[in-house]
């Protein structure tokens, strides 16, 4: 049996930025990951009409996306209602169920998990101000 070895000049680990090496958390622009459909639906964060919203923060601005009644598919895939174009987000990452009794989030078998207020969840009811983390994307649920 003959084995073939391929050698490449590959670093042992990914490059680390100076901020990460110093123990600082890197800032990530979640707004830059929104697709054009979501950006058009979003409004700048300011007093808004009563409703249920997802807040997306960027370094310069904060946007609010109003949740439609029923199911909102969140993910990286083209079919997602709320598309987040980042490799840390699965194509089908989570579902947001907007019902009369409140909003419920369900993990849609994502690779990196869905977190609410720092806890990994498979499903959870959302309350005003709850923080959702999908991959590297941080969102906040608002019930205005």
Coordinates of N, CA, C and O in Angstrom, one line a residue:
X1 N 0.8 -1.2 0.0 CA 0.0 0.0 0.0 C 0.9 1.2 0.0 O 1.8 1.4 0.8
X2 N 0.6 2.1 -0.9 CA 1.5 3.3 -1.0 C 0.7 4.5 -0.6 O -0.5 4.7 -1.0
X3 N 1.3 5.3 0.3 CA 0.6 6.5 0.8 C 1.2 7.7 0.1 O 2.4 7.8 -0.3
X4 N 0.4 8.7 -0.1 CA 0.8 9.9 -0.7 C 0.7 11.0 0.3 O -0.4 11.2 0.9
X5 N 1.7 11.8 0.5 CA 1.7 12.9 1.4 C 1.7 14.2 0.7 O 2.5 14.4 -0.3
X6 N 0.9 15.1 1.1 CA 0.9 16.5 0.5 C 1.4 17.4 1.5 O 0.8 17.5 2.6
X7 N 2.4 18.2 1.2 CA 2.9 19.2 2.2 C 2.5 20.6 1.7 O 2.5 20.9 0.5
X8 N 2.1 21.4 2.6 CA 1.7 22.8 2.3 C 2.2 23.7 3.4 O 2.3 23.3 4.5
X9 N 2.4 24.9 3.0 CA 2.9 25.9 4.0 C 1.6 26.5 4.6 O 1.2 27.5 4.3
X10 N 1.1 25.8 5.6 CA -0.2 26.2 6.3 C 0.2 26.5 7.7 O 0.8 25.7 8.4
X11 N -0.2 27.7 8.2 CA 0.0 28.0 9.6 C -0.7 27.0 10.6 O -1.8 26.5 10.2
X12 N -0.1 26.8 11.7 CA -0.7 25.9 12.7 C -2.1 26.4 13.3 O -2.9 25.6 13.7
X13 N -2.3 27.7 13.3 CA -3.5 28.2 13.8 C -3.9 29.5 13.0 O -3.0 30.1 12.3
X14 N -5.1 29.9 13.1 CA -5.5 31.1 12.4 C -4.8 32.3 13.0 O -4.5 32.3 14.2
X15 N -4.6 33.3 12.1 CA -4.0 34.6 12.7 C -4.9 35.2 13.7 O -6.1 35.2 13.6
X16 N -4.3 35.8 14.7 CA -5.0 36.4 15.8 C -4.8 37.9 15.8 O -3.6 38.3 15.7
X17 N -5.8 38.7 15.8 CA -5.7 40.1 15.8 C -5.0 40.6 17.1 O -5.1 39.9 18.1
X18 N -4.5 41.8 17.1 CA -3.9 42.4 18.2 C -4.9 42.6 19.4 O -4.6 42.3 20.5
X19 N -6.1 43.0 19.0 CA -7.2 43.1 20.1 C -7.5 41.8 20.8 O -7.6 41.8 22.0
X20 N -7.6 40.8 20.0 CA -7.9 39.5 20.6 C -6.7 39.0 21.4 O -6.9 38.4 22.5
X21 N -5.5 39.2 21.0 CA -4.3 38.8 21.7 C -4.2 39.5 23.0 O -3.8 38.9 24.0
X22 N -4.7 40.7 23.1 CA -4.7 41.5 24.3 C -5.9 41.2 25.2 O -6.0 41.8 26.3
X23 N -6.7 40.3 24.8 CA -7.8 39.8 25.7 C -9.1 40.7 25.5 O -10.0 40.6 26.3
X24 N -9.1 41.6 24.5 CA -10.3 42.4 24.2 C -11.3 41.7 23.3 O -10.9 40.9 22.5
X25 N -12.5 42.0 23.5 CA -13.6 41.5 22.6 C -13.6 42.3 21.4 O -13.7 43.5 21.4
X26 N -13.6 41.7 20.2 CA -13.7 42.4 19.0 C -15.1 42.8 18.7 O -16.0 42.1 18.9
X27 N -15.3 44.0 18.2 CA -16.6 44.5 17.8 C -17.0 44.0 16.5 O -16.1 43.9 15.6
X28 N -18.2 43.6 16.4 CA -18.7 43.0 15.1 C -19.9 43.8 14.6 O -20.8 44.0 15.4
X29 N -19.9 44.1 13.4 CA -21.0 45.0 12.8 C -22.1 44.1 12.3 O -22.0 43.5 11.2
X30 N -23.1 43.9 13.1 CA -24.2 43.0 12.7 C -25.0 43.6 11.6 O -25.6 42.9 10.7
X31 N -25.1 45.0 11.5 CA -25.9 45.6 10.4 C -25.3 45.3 9.0 O -26.0 45.1 8.1
X32 N -23.9 45.2 9.0 CA -23.3 44.9 7.7 C -23.7 43.5 7.2 O -23.6 43.2 6.0
X33 N -24.2 42.6 8.1 CA -24.6 41.3 7.7 C -26.0 41.2 7.2 O -26.5 40.2 6.7
X34 N -26.8 42.2 7.4 CA -28.2 42.2 7.0 C -28.3 42.3 5.4 O -27.5 43.1 4.8
X35 N -29.2 41.5 4.8 CA -29.3 41.7 3.4 C -30.2 42.9 3.1 O -30.7 43.5 3.9
X36 N -30.3 43.2 1.8 CA -30.9 44.4 1.4 C -32.4 44.4 1.7 O -33.0 45.5 2.1
X37 N -33.1 43.3 1.6 CA -34.5 43.2 2.0 C -34.7 43.6 3.5 O -35.6 44.4 3.8
X38 N -33.9 43.1 4.4 CA -34.0 43.4 5.8 C -33.7 44.9 6.0 O -34.3 45.6 6.8
X39 N -32.7 45.4 5.4 CA -32.3 46.9 5.5 C -33.5 47.8 5.1 O -33.7 48.8 5.7
X40 N -34.2 47.4 4.0 CA -35.3 48.2 3.6 C -36.4 48.2 4.6 O -37.2 49.2 4.7
X41 N -36.7 47.1 5.2 CA -37.7 46.9 6.2 C -37.4 47.6 7.5 O -38.3 47.9 8.3
X42 N -36.1 47.8 7.8 CA -35.7 48.3 9.1 C -35.9 49.8 9.2 O -35.9 50.5 8.2
X43 N -36.1 50.3 10.4 CA -36.2 51.7 10.7 C -35.1 52.1 11.7 O -34.7 51.2 12.5
X44 N -34.7 53.3 11.7 CA -33.7 53.7 12.7 C -34.3 53.6 14.1 O -35.5 53.8 14.3
X45 N -33.5 53.2 15.1 CA -34.0 53.1 16.5 C -34.4 54.4 17.0 O -33.6 55.3 17.2
X46 N -35.7 54.6 17.3 CA -36.2 55.8 17.9 C -37.6 55.4 18.3 O -38.1 54.3 18.0
X47 N -38.3 56.3 19.0 CA -39.7 55.9 19.4 C -40.5 55.4 18.2 O -40.5 56.1 17.2
X48 N -41.0 54.2 18.3 CA -41.7 53.6 17.1 C -43.1 53.2 17.5 O -43.5 53.3 18.7
X49 N -43.9 52.8 16.5 CA -45.3 52.4 16.8 C -45.2 51.1 17.6 O -44.3 50.4 17.6
X50 N -46.3 50.9 18.4 CA -46.3 49.7 19.2 C -46.1 48.4 18.3 O -46.7 48.4 17.2
X51 N -45.4 47.5 18.8 CA -45.2 46.2 18.1 C -44.0 45.5 18.6 O -43.5 45.8 19.7
X52 N -43.7 44.4 17.9 CA -42.6 43.5 18.3 C -41.5 43.7 17.3 O -41.7 43.6 16.1
X53 N -40.2 43.9 17.8 CA -39.1 44.3 16.9 C -37.9 43.4 17.3 O -37.7 43.0 18.4
X54 N -37.0 43.3 16.3 CA -35.6 42.8 16.5 C -34.7 44.0 16.3 O -34.8 44.7 15.3
X55 N -33.9 44.3 17.3 CA -32.9 45.4 17.2 C -31.6 44.8 16.8 O -31.1 43.8 17.3
X56 N -31.0 45.5 15.8 CA -29.7 45.2 15.2 C -28.8 46.4 15.4 O -29.1 47.5 14.9
X57 N -27.7 46.2 16.2 CA -26.8 47.3 16.4 C -25.5 47.2 15.6 O -24.9 46.1 15.4
X58 N -25.1 48.3 15.1 CA -23.9 48.5 14.3 C -23.0 49.5 15.1 O -23.5 50.1 16.1
X59 N -21.8 49.8 14.6 CA -20.9 50.7 15.2 C -21.5 52.2 15.2 O -21.2 53.0 16.1
X60 N -22.2 52.5 14.1 CA -22.7 53.9 13.9 C -24.2 54.1 14.1 O -24.6 55.2 14.3
X61 N -24.9 53.0 14.0 CA -26.4 53.1 14.0 C -27.0 51.9 14.6 O -26.4 50.8 14.7
X62 N -28.3 52.0 15.0 CA -29.1 50.9 15.5 C -30.4 50.8 14.6 O -31.0 51.9 14.5
X63 N -30.7 49.6 14.2 CA -31.9 49.5 13.3 C -32.9 48.6 14.0 O -32.5 47.7 14.8
X64 N -34.2 48.8 13.8 CA -35.3 48.0 14.3 C -36.0 47.3 13.1 O -36.3 48.0 12.1
X65 N -36.2 46.0 13.2 CA -36.9 45.3 12.2 C -38.2 44.8 12.8 O -38.1 44.0 13.8
X66 N -39.3 45.2 12.3 CA -40.6 44.8 12.9 C -40.9 43.3 12.5 O -40.7 42.9 11.4
X67 N -41.3 42.5 13.5 CA -41.6 41.1 13.3 C -43.0 41.0 12.7 O -44.0 41.6 13.2
X68 N -43.1 40.2 11.6 CA -44.4 40.0 11.0 C -45.1 38.9 11.8 O -44.5 38.2 12.6
X69 N -46.4 38.9 11.7 CA -47.2 37.9 12.4 C -46.9 36.5 11.8 O -46.6 36.4 10.7
X70 N -46.9 35.5 12.7 CA -46.6 34.2 12.2 C -45.1 33.8 12.4 O -44.5 34.2 13.3
X71 N -44.5 33.1 11.4 CA -43.2 32.6 11.5 C -42.2 33.5 10.7 O -42.5 33.8 9.5
X72 N -41.1 33.8 11.3 CA -40.0 34.5 10.6 C -38.8 33.5 10.6 O -38.3 33.2 11.7
X73 N -38.3 33.2 9.5 CA -37.1 32.3 9.3 C -35.9 33.2 9.4 O -35.8 34.1 8.6
X74 N -34.9 32.8 10.3 CA -33.7 33.6 10.4 C -32.5 32.7 10.0 O -32.4 31.6 10.5
X75 N -31.6 33.2 9.2 CA -30.5 32.4 8.8 C -29.7 33.1 7.7 O -30.0 34.2 7.3
X76 N -28.7 32.3 7.2 CA -27.8 32.8 6.1 C -28.4 32.5 4.8 O -28.0 33.1 3.8
X77 N -29.3 31.5 4.7 CA -29.8 31.1 3.4 C -30.6 32.1 2.7 O -31.2 33.0 3.3
X78 N -30.7 32.0 1.4 CA -31.5 32.9 0.5 C -32.9 32.9 0.8 O -33.6 33.9 0.6
X79 N -33.5 31.8 1.4 CA -34.9 31.7 1.7 C -35.3 32.3 3.0 O -36.4 32.5 3.3
X80 N -34.3 32.8 3.8 CA -34.6 33.3 5.1 C -35.3 34.6 5.0 O -35.0 35.5 4.1
X81 N -36.3 34.9 5.9 CA -37.0 36.1 6.0 C -36.1 37.2 6.6 O -36.2 38.4 6.1
X82 N -35.3 36.9 7.5 CA -34.3 37.8 8.1 C -33.0 37.2 7.8 O -32.5 36.2 8.5
X83 N -32.3 37.6 6.8 CA -31.1 37.0 6.3 C -29.9 37.7 6.9 O -29.7 38.9 6.8
X84 N -29.0 36.9 7.5 CA -27.8 37.4 8.2 C -26.6 36.7 7.5 O -26.3 35.6 7.6
X85 N -25.9 37.5 6.6 CA -24.9 37.0 5.8 C -23.6 36.9 6.5 O -22.7 37.8 6.3
X86 N -23.4 35.9 7.3 CA -22.2 35.7 8.1 C -22.0 34.2 8.2 O -22.9 33.5 8.5
X87 N -20.7 33.7 8.0 CA -20.4 32.3 8.1 C -20.8 31.6 9.4 O -21.0 30.4 9.4
X88 N -20.8 32.4 10.5 CA -21.1 31.8 11.8 C -22.6 31.5 11.9 O -23.0 30.8 12.9
X89 N -23.4 32.0 11.0 CA -24.9 31.8 11.1 C -25.2 30.7 10.1 O -24.8 30.7 8.9
X90 N -26.0 29.7 10.5 CA -26.4 28.6 9.7 C -27.4 29.1 8.6 O -28.1 30.1 8.8
X91 N -27.5 28.3 7.5 CA -28.5 28.7 6.5 C -29.9 28.8 7.0 O -30.6 29.7 6.7
X92 N -30.2 27.8 7.9 CA -31.5 27.8 8.6 C -31.2 27.8 10.1 O -31.0 26.7 10.7
X93 N -31.0 29.0 10.7 CA -30.5 29.0 12.0 C -31.6 29.0 13.1 O -31.5 28.2 14.1
X94 N -32.6 29.8 13.0 CA -33.7 29.9 14.0 C -35.0 30.3 13.4 O -35.1 30.8 12.3
X95 N -36.1 30.1 14.2 CA -37.4 30.5 13.8 C -37.9 31.4 14.9 O -37.7 31.1 16.1
X96 N -38.6 32.5 14.5 CA -39.2 33.4 15.5 C -40.7 33.2 15.2 O -41.2 33.5 14.1
X97 N -41.4 32.8 16.2 CA -42.9 32.6 16.1 C -43.6 33.8 16.8 O -43.5 33.9 18.1
X98 N -44.2 34.7 16.1 CA -44.9 35.8 16.6 C -46.4 35.5 16.7 O -47.1 35.5 15.7
X99 N -46.8 35.2 17.9 CA -48.2 34.8 18.2 C -48.8 35.9 19.1 O -48.2 36.7 19.6
X100 N -50.1 35.8 19.2 CA -50.8 36.8 20.1 C -50.3 36.7 21.5 O -50.3 37.7 22.3
X101 N -49.9 35.5 22.0 CA -49.4 35.3 23.4 C -48.0 35.7 23.6 O -47.5 35.8 24.7
X102 N -47.3 36.0 22.5 CA -45.9 36.5 22.6 C -45.0 35.9 21.5 O -45.5 35.2 20.6
X103 N -43.7 36.1 21.6 CA -42.8 35.6 20.6 C -42.0 34.5 21.2 O -41.5 34.6 22.4
X104 N -41.8 33.4 20.4 CA -41.0 32.3 20.8 C -40.0 32.1 19.8 O -40.2 32.2 18.6
X105 N -38.7 31.8 20.3 CA -37.6 31.5 19.3 C -37.3 30.0 19.4 O -37.4 29.4 20.5
X106 N -37.1 29.4 18.3 CA -36.7 27.9 18.2 C -35.4 27.8 17.4 O -35.3 28.4 16.3
X107 N -34.5 27.0 17.9 CA -33.3 26.8 17.2 C -33.7 25.8 16.0 O -34.4 24.9 16.2
X108 N -33.2 26.1 14.8 CA -33.5 25.3 13.6 C -32.4 24.4 13.3 O -31.9 24.4 12.1
X109 N -31.9 23.6 14.3 CA -30.8 22.7 14.1 C -29.5 23.4 13.6 O -28.8 22.9 12.7
X110 N -29.2 24.6 14.2 CA -28.1 25.3 13.7 C -26.8 24.7 14.2 O -26.7 24.0 15.2
X111 N -25.7 25.0 13.5 CA -24.4 24.5 13.9 C -23.8 25.1 15.1 O -23.3 24.4 16.0
X112 N -23.9 26.4 15.2 CA -23.3 27.1 16.4 C -24.3 27.4 17.5 O -23.9 28.1 18.5
X113 N -25.5 27.0 17.4 CA -26.5 27.2 18.4 C -27.2 28.5 18.5 O -26.7 29.5 17.8
X114 N -28.3 28.6 19.2 CA -29.0 29.8 19.4 C -29.0 30.1 20.9 O -29.3 29.2 21.7
X115 N -28.7 31.3 21.3 CA -28.5 31.6 22.7 C -29.5 32.8 23.0 O -29.6 33.7 22.3
X116 N -30.1 32.7 24.2 CA -31.0 33.7 24.7 C -30.4 34.1 26.1 O -30.3 33.2 27.0
X117 N -30.0 35.4 26.2 CA -29.4 35.9 27.5 C -28.3 35.0 28.0 O -28.2 34.7 29.2
X118 N -27.5 34.5 27.1 CA -26.3 33.7 27.4 C -26.5 32.2 27.6 O -25.5 31.5 27.8
X119 N -27.7 31.8 27.5 CA -28.0 30.3 27.6 C -28.4 29.7 26.3 O -29.2 30.2 25.6
X120 N -27.7 28.6 26.0 CA -28.1 27.9 24.7 C -29.5 27.3 24.9 O -29.8 26.7 25.9
X121 N -30.3 27.5 23.9 CA -31.7 27.1 23.9 C -32.1 26.3 22.7 O -31.4 26.3 21.7
X122 N -33.1 25.5 22.8 CA -33.7 24.8 21.7 C -35.0 25.5 21.3 O -35.4 25.6 20.2
X123 N -35.7 26.0 22.4 CA -36.8 26.9 22.2 C -37.0 27.7 23.5 O -36.6 27.2 24.6
X124 N -37.5 28.9 23.4 CA -37.7 29.8 24.5 C -38.6 30.9 24.2 O -38.7 31.3 23.0
X125 N -39.4 31.3 25.2 CA -40.2 32.5 25.0 C -39.4 33.7 25.2 O -38.5 33.7 26.1
X126 N -39.6 34.8 24.4 CA -38.8 36.0 24.5 C -39.6 37.0 25.3 O -40.8 37.2 25.2
X127 N -38.8 37.8 26.1 CA -39.4 38.9 26.8 C -38.7 40.2 26.4 O -37.6 40.1 25.8
X128 N -39.3 41.3 26.6 CA -38.7 42.6 26.2 C -37.3 42.7 26.7 O -37.0 42.6 27.9
X129 N -36.3 43.1 25.8 CA -34.9 43.3 26.1 C -34.1 42.0 26.1 O -32.9 42.1 26.3
X130 N -34.7 40.8 25.8 CA -33.9 39.6 25.7 C -32.8 39.7 24.6 O -33.1 40.2 23.5
X131 N -31.6 39.2 24.9 CA -30.6 39.2 23.9 C -30.4 37.9 23.2 O -30.3 36.9 23.9
X132 N -30.5 37.9 21.9 CA -30.3 36.6 21.1 C -29.0 36.7 20.5 O -28.6 37.7 19.9
X133 N -28.3 35.5 20.5 CA -27.0 35.4 19.8 C -27.1 34.3 18.8 O -27.4 33.1 19.2
X134 N -26.9 34.6 17.6 CA -26.9 33.6 16.5 C -25.5 33.6 15.8 O -25.2 34.6 15.1
X135 N -24.7 32.6 16.1 CA -23.3 32.7 15.7 C -22.6 33.9 16.3 O -22.6 34.0 17.5
X136 N -22.0 34.8 15.5 CA -21.4 36.0 16.0 C -22.3 37.2 16.1 O -22.0 38.3 16.5
X137 N -23.6 37.0 15.6 CA -24.5 38.1 15.5 C -25.3 38.2 16.8 O -25.9 37.3 17.3
X138 N -25.3 39.5 17.4 CA -26.1 39.8 18.6 C -27.3 40.6 18.2 O -27.1 41.7 17.6
X139 N -28.5 40.1 18.6 CA -29.7 40.8 18.3 C -30.4 41.0 19.7 O -30.1 40.3 20.7
X140 N -31.4 42.0 19.7 CA -32.2 42.2 20.9 C -33.6 42.2 20.5 O -34.0 42.9 19.6
X141 N -34.5 41.5 21.3 CA -35.9 41.5 21.1 C -36.5 42.7 21.9 O -36.2 42.9 23.1
X142 N -37.4 43.4 21.3 CA -38.1 44.6 21.9 C -39.6 44.4 21.7 O -40.0 44.2 20.6
X143 N -40.3 44.6 22.8 CA -41.8 44.6 22.7 C -42.2 46.0 23.1 O -42.4 46.3 24.2
X144 N -42.4 46.8 22.0 CA -42.7 48.2 22.3 C -44.2 48.5 22.4 O -45.0 47.8 21.8

